[in-house]
Tab-separated table of C-alpha atoms and ligand atoms in Angstrom:
chain	number	residue	atom	x	y	z
U	1	UNK	CA	-23.842	3.368	8.517
U	2	UNK	CA	-24.672	0.064	10.236
U	3	UNK	CA	-25.769	-2.845	7.701
U	4	UNK	CA	-28.706	-2.408	10.683
U	5	UNK	CA	-29.845	0.544	9.861
U	6	UNK	CA	-30.374	0.267	6.436
U	7	UNK	CA	-31.272	-0.766	2.273
U	8	UNK	CA	-29.526	-4.309	1.498
U	9	UNK	CA	-29.631	-5.202	-2.141
U	10	UNK	CA	-28.153	-7.940	-2.774
U	11	UNK	CA	-27.817	-9.545	-6.152
U	12	UNK	CA	-27.174	-13.197	-7.417
U	13	UNK	CA	-24.869	-11.608	-10.367
U	14	UNK	CA	-27.131	-13.041	-13.389
U	15	UNK	CA	-27.755	-16.951	-11.736
U	16	UNK	CA	-24.701	-17.320	-10.693
U	17	UNK	CA	-24.116	-17.208	-7.076
U	18	UNK	CA	-26.613	-18.426	-4.242
U	19	UNK	CA	-28.373	-15.564	-1.787
U	20	UNK	CA	-28.452	-17.059	1.129
U	21	UNK	CA	-31.086	-14.005	2.564
U	22	UNK	CA	-32.467	-16.389	5.588
U	23	UNK	CA	-28.176	-16.283	6.960
U	24	UNK	CA	-28.056	-12.804	5.516
U	25	UNK	CA	-31.019	-11.795	7.258
U	26	UNK	CA	-29.714	-13.448	10.173
U	27	UNK	CA	-27.230	-11.940	10.578
U	28	UNK	CA	-27.874	-7.714	9.246
U	29	UNK	CA	-31.723	-6.914	10.194
U	30	UNK	CA	-31.609	-4.747	6.892
U	31	UNK	CA	-34.077	-4.423	4.688
U	32	UNK	CA	-33.502	-6.322	2.179
U	33	UNK	CA	-33.889	-6.426	-1.446
U	34	UNK	CA	-32.733	-9.695	-3.983
U	35	UNK	CA	-32.055	-8.893	-7.565
U	36	UNK	CA	-30.860	-11.334	-10.287
U	37	UNK	CA	-29.468	-8.348	-11.988
U	38	UNK	CA	-29.645	-5.355	-10.260
U	39	UNK	CA	-27.373	-3.053	-12.796
U	40	UNK	CA	-29.576	-3.904	-15.263
U	41	UNK	CA	-33.082	-5.362	-15.701
U	42	UNK	CA	-33.088	-4.981	-11.569
U	43	UNK	CA	-32.343	-1.895	-11.864
U	44	UNK	CA	-35.527	0.137	-10.879
U	45	UNK	CA	-34.887	-1.939	-6.743
U	46	UNK	CA	-31.955	0.174	-6.934
U	47	UNK	CA	-33.570	3.422	-8.055
U	48	UNK	CA	-36.779	2.918	-5.612
U	49	UNK	CA	-34.301	2.477	-2.826
U	50	UNK	CA	-32.550	5.865	-3.840
U	51	UNK	CA	-36.132	7.519	-3.242
U	52	UNK	CA	-37.000	5.686	-0.283
U	53	UNK	CA	-33.894	8.247	1.147
U	54	UNK	CA	-31.609	6.977	4.102
U	55	UNK	CA	-28.861	4.311	3.947
U	56	UNK	CA	-28.349	1.787	1.309
U	57	UNK	CA	-25.583	-0.866	1.495
U	58	UNK	CA	-25.564	-2.949	-2.448
U	59	UNK	CA	-23.498	-6.590	-2.517
U	60	UNK	CA	-21.545	-5.373	-4.710
U	61	UNK	CA	-19.039	-3.514	-5.616
U	62	UNK	CA	-17.753	-4.589	-9.653
U	63	UNK	CA	-20.788	-1.398	-10.719
U	64	UNK	CA	-19.970	0.794	-8.536
U	65	UNK	CA	-19.290	2.855	-10.833
U	66	UNK	CA	-22.765	3.106	-12.636
U	67	UNK	CA	-24.774	3.173	-9.058
U	68	UNK	CA	-23.407	6.341	-8.052
U	69	UNK	CA	-23.956	7.402	-11.216
U	70	UNK	CA	-27.691	6.830	-11.516
U	71	UNK	CA	-27.697	8.334	-7.233
U	72	UNK	CA	-26.126	11.545	-8.223
U	73	UNK	CA	-29.386	12.947	-8.176
U	74	UNK	CA	-29.614	11.439	-4.574
U	75	UNK	CA	-26.898	13.451	-2.805
U	76	UNK	CA	-28.670	12.732	0.141
U	77	UNK	CA	-28.102	9.102	-0.719
U	78	UNK	CA	-25.616	7.111	2.172
U	79	UNK	CA	-24.008	4.037	-0.128
U	80	UNK	CA	-21.909	1.407	0.980
U	81	UNK	CA	-20.606	-1.285	-1.913
U	82	UNK	CA	-19.469	-4.969	-0.824
U	83	UNK	CA	-18.094	-7.113	-2.135
U	84	UNK	CA	-19.958	-10.484	-1.786
U	85	UNK	CA	-19.523	-12.566	-5.124
U	86	UNK	CA	-15.646	-12.819	-5.889
U	87	UNK	CA	-15.518	-13.526	-1.526
U	88	UNK	CA	-18.270	-15.771	-1.158
U	89	UNK	CA	-20.507	-16.092	-4.120
U	90	UNK	CA	-18.321	-17.154	-6.861
U	91	UNK	CA	-17.062	-20.572	-4.696
U	92	UNK	CA	-17.685	-23.855	-4.947
U	93	UNK	CA	-18.861	-23.952	-1.051
U	94	UNK	CA	-21.124	-21.049	-2.027
U	95	UNK	CA	-24.700	-22.532	-0.971
U	96	UNK	CA	-23.221	-22.491	3.158
U	97	UNK	CA	-21.511	-19.106	1.946
U	98	UNK	CA	-24.741	-17.184	3.867
U	99	UNK	CA	-23.454	-16.107	6.732
U	100	UNK	CA	-20.072	-15.375	5.499
U	101	UNK	CA	-21.891	-12.639	3.234
U	102	UNK	CA	-23.897	-10.841	6.693
U	103	UNK	CA	-20.392	-10.926	8.041
U	104	UNK	CA	-18.937	-9.153	5.148
U	105	UNK	CA	-21.899	-6.723	4.254
U	106	UNK	CA	-22.083	-6.462	7.856
U	107	UNK	CA	-17.859	-5.324	8.120
U	108	UNK	CA	-18.110	-2.749	4.835
U	109	UNK	CA	-21.404	-0.665	7.049
U	110	UNK	CA	-18.606	-0.099	10.352
U	111	UNK	CA	-17.211	3.214	9.742
U	112	UNK	CA	-13.569	3.379	8.893
U	113	UNK	CA	-11.810	7.647	10.476
U	114	UNK	CA	-10.425	10.063	7.143
U	115	UNK	CA	-6.931	9.388	5.883
U	116	UNK	CA	-4.619	12.096	8.142
U	117	UNK	CA	-2.023	13.272	4.700
U	118	UNK	CA	1.356	15.213	4.339
U	119	UNK	CA	2.001	17.295	1.481
U	120	UNK	CA	5.018	16.674	-0.380
U	121	UNK	CA	5.208	19.778	-2.874
U	122	UNK	CA	7.946	19.629	-6.158
U	123	UNK	CA	8.506	22.560	-8.116
U	124	UNK	CA	10.563	20.186	-10.451
U	125	UNK	CA	14.136	20.512	-9.493
U	126	UNK	CA	15.799	17.775	-10.638
U	127	UNK	CA	19.330	15.901	-10.305
U	128	UNK	CA	19.695	13.696	-13.068
U	129	UNK	CA	22.517	11.547	-11.834
U	130	UNK	CA	25.026	9.669	-14.775
U	131	UNK	CA	27.712	8.777	-16.519
U	132	UNK	CA	27.704	10.134	-19.289
U	133	UNK	CA	25.521	11.389	-22.733
U	134	UNK	CA	22.430	9.329	-21.526
U	135	UNK	CA	21.986	11.447	-18.426
U	136	UNK	CA	22.274	14.326	-20.949
U	137	UNK	CA	19.922	13.715	-23.657
U	138	UNK	CA	17.494	12.644	-20.401
U	139	UNK	CA	18.129	15.975	-19.454
U	140	UNK	CA	17.041	17.232	-22.942
U	141	UNK	CA	14.152	15.732	-23.030
U	142	UNK	CA	12.510	16.591	-19.942
U	143	UNK	CA	13.964	20.412	-19.924
U	144	UNK	CA	10.605	21.884	-21.228
U	145	UNK	CA	8.955	20.616	-18.243
U	146	UNK	CA	11.363	20.574	-15.636
U	147	UNK	CA	14.998	22.951	-13.901
U	148	UNK	CA	17.642	20.403	-14.532
U	149	UNK	CA	20.838	19.823	-13.642
U	150	UNK	CA	22.915	17.139	-14.028
U	151	UNK	CA	25.703	15.924	-12.802
U	152	UNK	CA	28.269	13.127	-14.408
U	153	UNK	CA	30.115	10.867	-11.877
U	154	UNK	CA	33.239	9.536	-13.221
U	155	UNK	CA	32.436	10.690	-16.555
U	156	UNK	CA	33.376	8.725	-19.700
U	157	UNK	CA	34.146	10.916	-22.768
U	158	UNK	CA	31.280	13.515	-23.494
U	159	UNK	CA	30.760	15.326	-25.974
U	160	UNK	CA	30.471	19.122	-25.286
U	161	UNK	CA	26.906	20.334	-26.450
U	162	UNK	CA	27.067	23.182	-29.004
U	163	UNK	CA	24.629	24.878	-26.706
U	164	UNK	CA	23.985	24.595	-22.723
U	165	UNK	CA	20.894	24.864	-21.886
U	166	UNK	CA	21.176	23.120	-18.232
U	167	UNK	CA	24.731	22.630	-16.635
U	168	UNK	CA	26.980	19.613	-16.328
U	169	UNK	CA	28.519	19.274	-13.894
U	170	UNK	CA	30.552	16.259	-12.247
U	171	UNK	CA	30.420	14.978	-9.099
U	172	UNK	CA	29.850	11.728	-7.226
U	173	UNK	CA	26.725	11.587	-4.649
U	174	UNK	CA	28.778	10.810	-0.779
U	175	UNK	CA	25.833	10.840	0.750
U	176	UNK	CA	21.994	11.759	-0.087
U	177	UNK	CA	18.965	11.926	2.453
U	178	UNK	CA	15.386	13.186	1.947
U	179	UNK	CA	12.535	13.009	-0.448
U	180	UNK	CA	10.457	14.578	-3.022
U	181	UNK	CA	10.347	18.182	-3.197
U	182	UNK	CA	13.734	18.508	-0.383
U	183	UNK	CA	16.693	16.157	-0.531
U	184	UNK	CA	19.914	17.408	0.621
U	185	UNK	CA	23.176	15.584	-1.384
U	186	UNK	CA	26.446	15.688	-0.059
U	187	UNK	CA	29.150	15.362	-3.013
U	188	UNK	CA	32.516	14.953	-3.484
U	189	UNK	CA	35.118	15.520	-6.510
U	190	UNK	CA	32.306	18.051	-7.637
U	191	UNK	CA	33.838	20.406	-10.005
U	192	UNK	CA	32.798	22.420	-13.038
U	193	UNK	CA	33.181	22.338	-16.301
U	194	UNK	CA	35.588	24.493	-18.666
U	195	UNK	CA	33.659	26.557	-21.149
U	196	UNK	CA	36.405	25.878	-23.723
U	197	UNK	CA	35.812	21.939	-23.333
U	198	UNK	CA	36.964	21.384	-27.320
U	199	UNK	CA	36.591	17.874	-28.041
U	200	UNK	CA	35.637	16.230	-25.227
U	201	UNK	CA	34.106	17.792	-21.269
U	202	UNK	CA	37.068	18.916	-19.328
U	203	UNK	CA	36.999	19.506	-15.652
U	204	UNK	CA	38.153	21.981	-13.757
U	205	UNK	CA	40.140	21.418	-10.435
U	206	UNK	CA	37.413	19.530	-8.243
U	207	UNK	CA	36.862	19.299	-4.077
U	208	UNK	CA	35.500	17.323	-1.495
U	209	UNK	CA	32.003	18.115	0.148
U	210	UNK	CA	29.668	19.611	-1.795
U	211	UNK	CA	26.830	19.942	-0.969
U	212	UNK	CA	23.019	20.461	-3.010
U	213	UNK	CA	19.732	20.699	-2.914
U	214	UNK	CA	16.322	19.523	-5.239
U	215	UNK	CA	13.585	17.856	-5.884
U	216	UNK	CA	13.516	15.299	-7.094
U	217	UNK	CA	15.906	12.572	-8.622
U	218	UNK	CA	16.469	10.768	-11.416
U	219	UNK	CA	19.542	8.218	-11.340
U	220	UNK	CA	20.646	6.540	-14.003
U	221	UNK	CA	24.056	6.220	-12.852
U	222	UNK	CA	24.287	1.906	-12.282
U	223	UNK	CA	25.554	2.238	-9.374
U	224	UNK	CA	23.530	0.960	-6.011
U	225	UNK	CA	20.974	2.262	-5.165
U	226	UNK	CA	21.053	5.571	-2.898
U	227	UNK	CA	18.840	4.203	-0.302
U	228	UNK	CA	16.847	1.338	0.915
U	229	UNK	CA	13.945	0.230	-0.480
U	230	UNK	CA	14.772	2.913	-2.947
U	231	UNK	CA	11.534	2.395	-5.543
U	232	UNK	CA	9.131	3.459	-2.445
U	233	UNK	CA	11.598	6.332	-2.169
U	234	UNK	CA	8.851	9.826	-3.147
U	235	UNK	CA	10.526	11.376	-6.053
U	236	UNK	CA	14.066	9.308	-6.540
U	237	UNK	CA	13.905	7.693	-9.181
U	238	UNK	CA	15.499	5.326	-10.770
U	239	UNK	CA	16.556	3.263	-14.169
U	240	UNK	CA	19.848	1.511	-15.266
U	241	UNK	CA	21.156	3.168	-18.348
U	242	UNK	CA	21.269	0.013	-20.043
U	243	UNK	CA	17.053	-0.833	-19.774
U	244	UNK	CA	15.517	1.468	-22.508
U	245	UNK	CA	12.371	0.571	-21.379
U	246	UNK	CA	13.115	1.278	-17.812
U	247	UNK	CA	14.064	4.414	-18.364
U	248	UNK	CA	11.821	5.354	-20.519
U	249	UNK	CA	9.435	4.651	-17.675
U	250	UNK	CA	11.228	6.532	-15.494
U	251	UNK	CA	11.516	9.917	-17.476
U	252	UNK	CA	8.118	9.712	-18.310
U	253	UNK	CA	7.823	9.142	-13.912
U	254	UNK	CA	10.074	12.396	-13.251
U	255	UNK	CA	7.770	14.434	-16.269
U	256	UNK	CA	5.206	14.025	-13.748
U	257	UNK	CA	6.573	14.916	-10.439
U	258	UNK	CA	6.312	19.050	-10.622
U	259	UNK	CA	3.044	19.822	-7.881
U	260	UNK	CA	1.775	19.266	-4.672
U	261	UNK	CA	1.146	15.734	-4.124
U	262	UNK	CA	-0.839	13.616	-0.850
U	263	UNK	CA	0.415	11.082	0.585
U	264	UNK	CA	-1.322	8.945	4.062
U	265	UNK	CA	0.161	9.474	7.639
U	266	UNK	CA	0.518	5.958	7.501
U	267	UNK	CA	1.982	5.939	11.677
U	268	UNK	CA	0.898	8.068	14.701
U	269	UNK	CA	2.974	8.247	17.494
U	270	UNK	CA	3.571	9.648	20.634
U	271	UNK	CA	7.257	10.427	21.274
U	272	UNK	CA	6.414	10.306	25.303
U	273	UNK	CA	5.537	6.047	24.877
U	274	UNK	CA	8.822	5.090	23.695
U	275	UNK	CA	11.112	3.539	25.075
U	276	UNK	CA	13.930	3.871	22.286
U	277	UNK	CA	16.335	5.986	25.773
U	278	UNK	CA	16.961	7.073	29.063
U	279	UNK	CA	19.230	8.155	30.245
U	280	UNK	CA	21.769	8.266	26.945
U	281	UNK	CA	21.373	4.381	27.612
U	282	UNK	CA	20.222	3.233	24.525
U	283	UNK	CA	16.524	0.223	25.425
U	284	UNK	CA	14.212	0.099	22.454
U	285	UNK	CA	15.699	-0.735	18.719
U	286	UNK	CA	12.815	-2.533	17.408
U	287	UNK	CA	10.942	-0.334	14.676
U	288	UNK	CA	14.668	0.933	13.482
U	289	UNK	CA	15.776	-2.362	13.683
U	290	UNK	CA	13.379	-2.977	10.814
U	291	UNK	CA	12.420	-0.132	8.815
U	292	UNK	CA	12.757	-0.748	5.203
U	293	UNK	CA	13.222	2.555	4.282
U	294	UNK	CA	15.032	4.634	6.917
U	295	UNK	CA	12.218	6.868	7.854
U	296	UNK	CA	13.145	6.075	11.655
U	297	UNK	CA	15.895	8.037	13.191
U	298	UNK	CA	17.345	8.308	16.919
U	299	UNK	CA	16.063	11.283	18.749
U	300	UNK	CA	17.241	11.629	22.208
U	301	UNK	CA	14.637	9.430	24.607
U	302	UNK	CA	12.647	9.175	21.537
U	303	UNK	CA	12.624	8.118	17.684
U	304	UNK	CA	11.810	10.310	14.842
U	305	UNK	CA	9.630	8.886	12.016
U	306	UNK	CA	9.568	10.520	9.196
U	307	UNK	CA	5.820	10.806	7.233
U	308	UNK	CA	7.461	11.922	4.302
U	309	UNK	CA	9.881	9.309	2.850
U	310	UNK	CA	7.973	6.220	5.524
U	311	UNK	CA	5.789	3.640	2.941
U	312	UNK	CA	3.064	2.706	5.630
U	313	UNK	CA	4.574	-0.893	6.047
U	314	UNK	CA	3.250	-1.179	9.297
U	315	UNK	CA	6.537	-3.998	10.791
U	316	UNK	CA	7.469	-0.518	13.143
U	317	UNK	CA	3.460	-0.430	14.478
U	318	UNK	CA	3.603	-4.846	14.693
U	319	UNK	CA	5.986	-5.244	16.968
U	320	UNK	CA	6.631	-1.374	19.143
U	321	UNK	CA	5.640	-2.820	22.598
U	322	UNK	CA	4.660	-0.052	24.105
U	323	UNK	CA	2.399	1.446	21.600
U	324	UNK	CA	4.101	4.624	21.101
U	325	UNK	CA	3.632	3.793	17.185
U	326	UNK	CA	0.568	2.772	15.963
U	327	UNK	CA	-0.527	2.353	12.304
U	328	UNK	CA	-3.556	4.911	11.588
U	329	UNK	CA	-4.210	3.374	8.012
U	330	UNK	CA	-6.886	2.239	9.886
U	331	UNK	CA	-5.815	2.881	13.219
U	332	UNK	CA	-6.087	-0.359	15.506
U	333	UNK	CA	-9.525	0.367	16.568
U	334	UNK	CA	-11.029	0.727	13.361
U	335	UNK	CA	-9.426	-1.846	12.323
U	336	UNK	CA	-10.961	-4.458	15.590
U	337	UNK	CA	-14.078	-2.790	15.048
U	338	UNK	CA	-14.630	-3.802	11.638
U	339	UNK	CA	-12.763	-7.482	13.122
U	340	UNK	CA	-15.318	-7.787	15.751
U	341	UNK	CA	-18.152	-7.269	13.539
U	342	UNK	CA	-17.007	-9.452	10.946
U	343	UNK	CA	-16.588	-12.589	13.045
U	344	UNK	CA	-19.230	-11.998	15.403
U	345	UNK	CA	-21.903	-11.193	13.099
U	346	UNK	CA	-20.408	-14.506	11.132
U	347	UNK	CA	-21.445	-16.983	13.622
U	348	UNK	CA	-24.913	-14.378	14.546
U	349	UNK	CA	-26.028	-15.098	10.872
U	350	UNK	CA	-24.992	-19.272	11.649
U	351	UNK	CA	-21.652	-19.709	10.822
U	352	UNK	CA	-18.750	-21.963	12.606
U	353	UNK	CA	-14.946	-22.480	12.933
U	354	UNK	CA	-14.490	-18.566	11.179
U	355	UNK	CA	-11.100	-17.912	10.165
U	356	UNK	CA	-10.088	-15.155	9.081
U	357	UNK	CA	-7.690	-14.118	6.123
U	358	UNK	CA	-6.095	-10.907	6.221
U	359	UNK	CA	-4.785	-9.253	3.344
U	360	UNK	CA	-3.376	-6.844	1.053
U	361	UNK	CA	-5.416	-5.318	-1.614
U	362	UNK	CA	-2.430	-5.991	-4.957
U	363	UNK	CA	-1.372	-8.964	-4.387
U	364	UNK	CA	-4.163	-10.197	-1.955
U	365	UNK	CA	-7.558	-9.201	-3.298
U	366	UNK	CA	-5.910	-10.426	-7.213
U	367	UNK	CA	-5.139	-13.929	-6.147
U	368	UNK	CA	-8.724	-13.895	-3.967
U	369	UNK	CA	-10.700	-12.541	-7.667
U	370	UNK	CA	-8.758	-15.646	-9.326
U	371	UNK	CA	-9.275	-18.586	-7.232
U	372	UNK	CA	-13.353	-17.200	-7.628
U	373	UNK	CA	-12.631	-16.865	-11.425
U	374	UNK	CA	-10.718	-19.634	-12.652
U	375	UNK	CA	-10.710	-21.918	-9.482
U	376	UNK	CA	-12.379	-23.462	-6.994
U	377	UNK	CA	-13.137	-20.238	-4.650
U	378	UNK	CA	-12.806	-19.550	-0.491
U	379	UNK	CA	-14.237	-21.934	1.247
U	380	UNK	CA	-17.171	-21.037	3.140
U	381	UNK	CA	-15.854	-20.646	6.262
U	382	UNK	CA	-12.979	-18.546	5.526
U	383	UNK	CA	-13.493	-13.997	6.639
U	384	UNK	CA	-11.654	-11.910	3.416
U	385	UNK	CA	-10.669	-8.856	5.205
U	386	UNK	CA	-8.673	-6.742	3.567
U	387	UNK	CA	-5.662	-4.227	5.139
U	388	UNK	CA	-3.521	-1.826	3.793
U	389	UNK	CA	-0.116	-3.649	4.617
U	390	UNK	CA	0.264	-6.971	6.095
U	391	UNK	CA	2.948	-6.599	7.615
U	392	UNK	CA	1.143	-4.057	9.815
U	393	UNK	CA	-0.886	-6.690	11.798
U	394	UNK	CA	1.109	-6.980	15.608
U	395	UNK	CA	-0.336	-9.892	17.875
U	396	UNK	CA	-3.510	-7.634	19.220
U	397	UNK	CA	-4.955	-7.786	16.457
U	398	UNK	CA	-4.462	-11.391	15.344
U	399	UNK	CA	-4.800	-12.418	18.533
U	400	UNK	CA	-8.680	-10.488	18.768
U	401	UNK	CA	-9.977	-13.072	15.765
U	402	UNK	CA	-9.662	-16.127	19.041
U	403	UNK	CA	-11.500	-12.863	21.821
U	404	UNK	CA	-14.443	-12.697	19.304
U	405	UNK	CA	-15.033	-16.034	18.207
U	406	UNK	CA	-13.027	-16.869	15.528
U	407	UNK	CA	-10.875	-20.025	14.869
U	408	UNK	CA	-7.949	-19.140	12.421
U	409	UNK	CA	-5.996	-16.599	11.455
U	410	UNK	CA	-4.614	-16.893	7.426
U	411	UNK	CA	-1.531	-14.239	5.868
U	412	UNK	CA	-1.569	-14.407	2.476
U	413	UNK	CA	1.222	-12.747	1.782
U	414	UNK	CA	3.903	-12.991	-2.314
U	415	UNK	CA	5.292	-16.311	-2.697
U	416	UNK	CA	8.825	-13.381	-2.475
U	417	UNK	CA	7.723	-10.856	-0.625
U	418	UNK	CA	8.341	-7.740	-1.706
U	419	UNK	CA	10.360	-6.311	2.004
U	420	UNK	CA	11.064	-8.261	4.487
U	421	UNK	CA	8.009	-9.783	6.273
U	422	UNK	CA	10.188	-10.361	9.958
U	423	UNK	CA	7.778	-8.384	12.013
U	424	UNK	CA	4.946	-10.265	10.712
U	425	UNK	CA	6.798	-13.787	11.368
U	426	UNK	CA	7.221	-12.501	14.944
U	427	UNK	CA	4.024	-11.908	15.625
U	428	UNK	CA	1.930	-14.761	14.189
U	429	UNK	CA	4.803	-16.348	16.040
U	430	UNK	CA	3.894	-15.160	19.560
U	431	UNK	CA	0.145	-15.154	18.726
U	432	UNK	CA	0.278	-18.531	17.749
U	433	UNK	CA	2.035	-19.658	21.622
U	434	UNK	CA	-0.083	-17.613	24.084
U	435	UNK	CA	-3.795	-18.752	21.400
U	436	UNK	CA	-2.496	-22.781	20.682
U	437	UNK	CA	-1.640	-22.658	24.824
U	438	UNK	CA	-4.948	-21.289	25.085
U	439	UNK	CA	-6.547	-24.271	23.743
U	440	UNK	CA	-7.399	-23.450	20.562
U	441	UNK	CA	-4.435	-25.698	19.067
U	442	UNK	CA	-1.544	-25.614	17.065
U	443	UNK	CA	-1.145	-23.864	13.140
U	444	UNK	CA	-4.163	-21.755	13.456
U	445	UNK	CA	-1.996	-18.829	12.941
U	446	UNK	CA	-0.938	-18.871	10.386
U	447	UNK	CA	1.324	-16.887	7.247
U	448	UNK	CA	0.276	-18.063	3.507
U	449	UNK	CA	3.614	-17.590	1.178
U	450	UNK	CA	2.275	-17.597	-2.669
U	451	UNK	CA	1.085	-16.572	-6.504
U	452	UNK	CA	-0.699	-19.621	-6.451
U	453	UNK	CA	-4.609	-19.548	-6.551
U	454	UNK	CA	-5.539	-22.926	-6.319
U	455	UNK	CA	-2.221	-23.114	-3.682
U	456	UNK	CA	-3.794	-20.721	-1.576
U	457	UNK	CA	-7.388	-23.321	-1.624
U	458	UNK	CA	-5.200	-26.140	-0.914
U	459	UNK	CA	-3.335	-24.376	1.731
U	460	UNK	CA	-6.787	-22.816	2.997
U	461	UNK	CA	-8.278	-26.107	3.186
U	462	UNK	CA	-5.348	-28.056	4.881
U	463	UNK	CA	-6.176	-25.738	8.347
V	1	LIG	S1	5.372	2.023	8.825
V	1	LIG	FE1	7.240	0.763	7.116
V	1	LIG	S2	7.742	2.284	6.670
V	1	LIG	FE2	6.858	3.615	7.583
V	1	LIG	S3	8.041	4.229	9.581
V	1	LIG	FE3	7.042	1.638	9.746
V	1	LIG	S4	8.628	0.516	9.203
V	1	LIG	FE4	9.073	2.600	8.305
V	2	LIG	S1	9.530	0.204	18.612
V	2	LIG	FE1	8.022	1.235	19.674
V	2	LIG	S2	9.203	1.831	21.624
V	2	LIG	FE2	10.794	0.855	20.717
V	2	LIG	S3	12.315	2.840	19.829
V	2	LIG	FE3	10.897	2.198	18.380
V	2	LIG	S4	9.014	3.508	18.553
V	2	LIG	FE4	9.907	3.655	20.200
């Protein structure tokens, strides 16, 4: 839906922010209706827009559930919601934020392609890995929901149970791979308990190299995680057995992991473009070097990306020199379209000196929200653009900001990013050098690593 064809409803949110209807109109040539409390006293205006039919853009996201409910009897209504309050209107610079509001509204109207998903299926077969009774107790609590096997590594003295509801085995996991619904384990020191175990569990002869499969792993061993970036591995739950709260969370989470689960397919991969290897000589390993989850493995001339394991950081796509790996949430094309509309509408509405602030949903949206509520808000020339992960941004997207008429790029990340942002740093460095050589100035492509809203504002003002 494009803003050009829509009825645009803007609201001052009980006169807490000014609206520059002229600037918005310059950027968004739609029919505009203004309100002071669209979700309440002025709701009739929304209902009238619904009755008129056609596409409607509502410049409010907080009350989107209410507006959707009101529209239930208008199934033909095409609704788009966009936030111009925390991102533009609630700011010390609100009076100058008209062009930005226009840009945000227009960008929200750019359609994003549907998301492709992969489906993980779990029958609830769980391996609980531990050292002692803690693992067995967890098994007892989950036995009514999951198919339990407990594996004890180097078991301490464990009192045999009176009735064996589920197997308790001995073994140490040497290697684990897979994901929810399909884990494969290699186990050393594997042994069965003797049925005559009396005061403590006694195990029979052990062997190395046993194999097993399961749908999920509940790791209460306190040993090193079985996977890199283990908290992102679907179906792998780990808790320190000394941390009661973490244990409770892990047990509760495990109980819910039965059934089918969809996860986005984050990466589109074209193996014919992959430059990993030719004639047994390794060429490119950029994605392999950066992937935090181990989702990428060599596979002959190309690599293989396991969509079931991929957590969607986008680092592989941002560093891939050939385009073999490209981000799909959204595709680069779709993100470019939204970016172009954002920057060009801002200029068309009368704005200048645009800095695009890329942010994610979890950390970035929260810090922008806090800055608007408790601080001075975003500067009027800073155009926030949410992406799935900031690490998905490659040089082509960062450079496009300038090609479309922007003057700067800022990317906000956590003060201590949860995962390596080396790929993003490389993209920023490369783009910064190119842009600087083209005469846009130094330090116009920046990563802002902060959890503090006021510091974010200070960093943006320091540009
Ligand atoms: S998006 Fe991240 S987790 Fe997924 S394959 Fe690429 S580098 Fe690995
Ligand atoms: S970065 Fe791209 S070209 Fe290089 S190995 Fe990975 S997918 Fe292939």
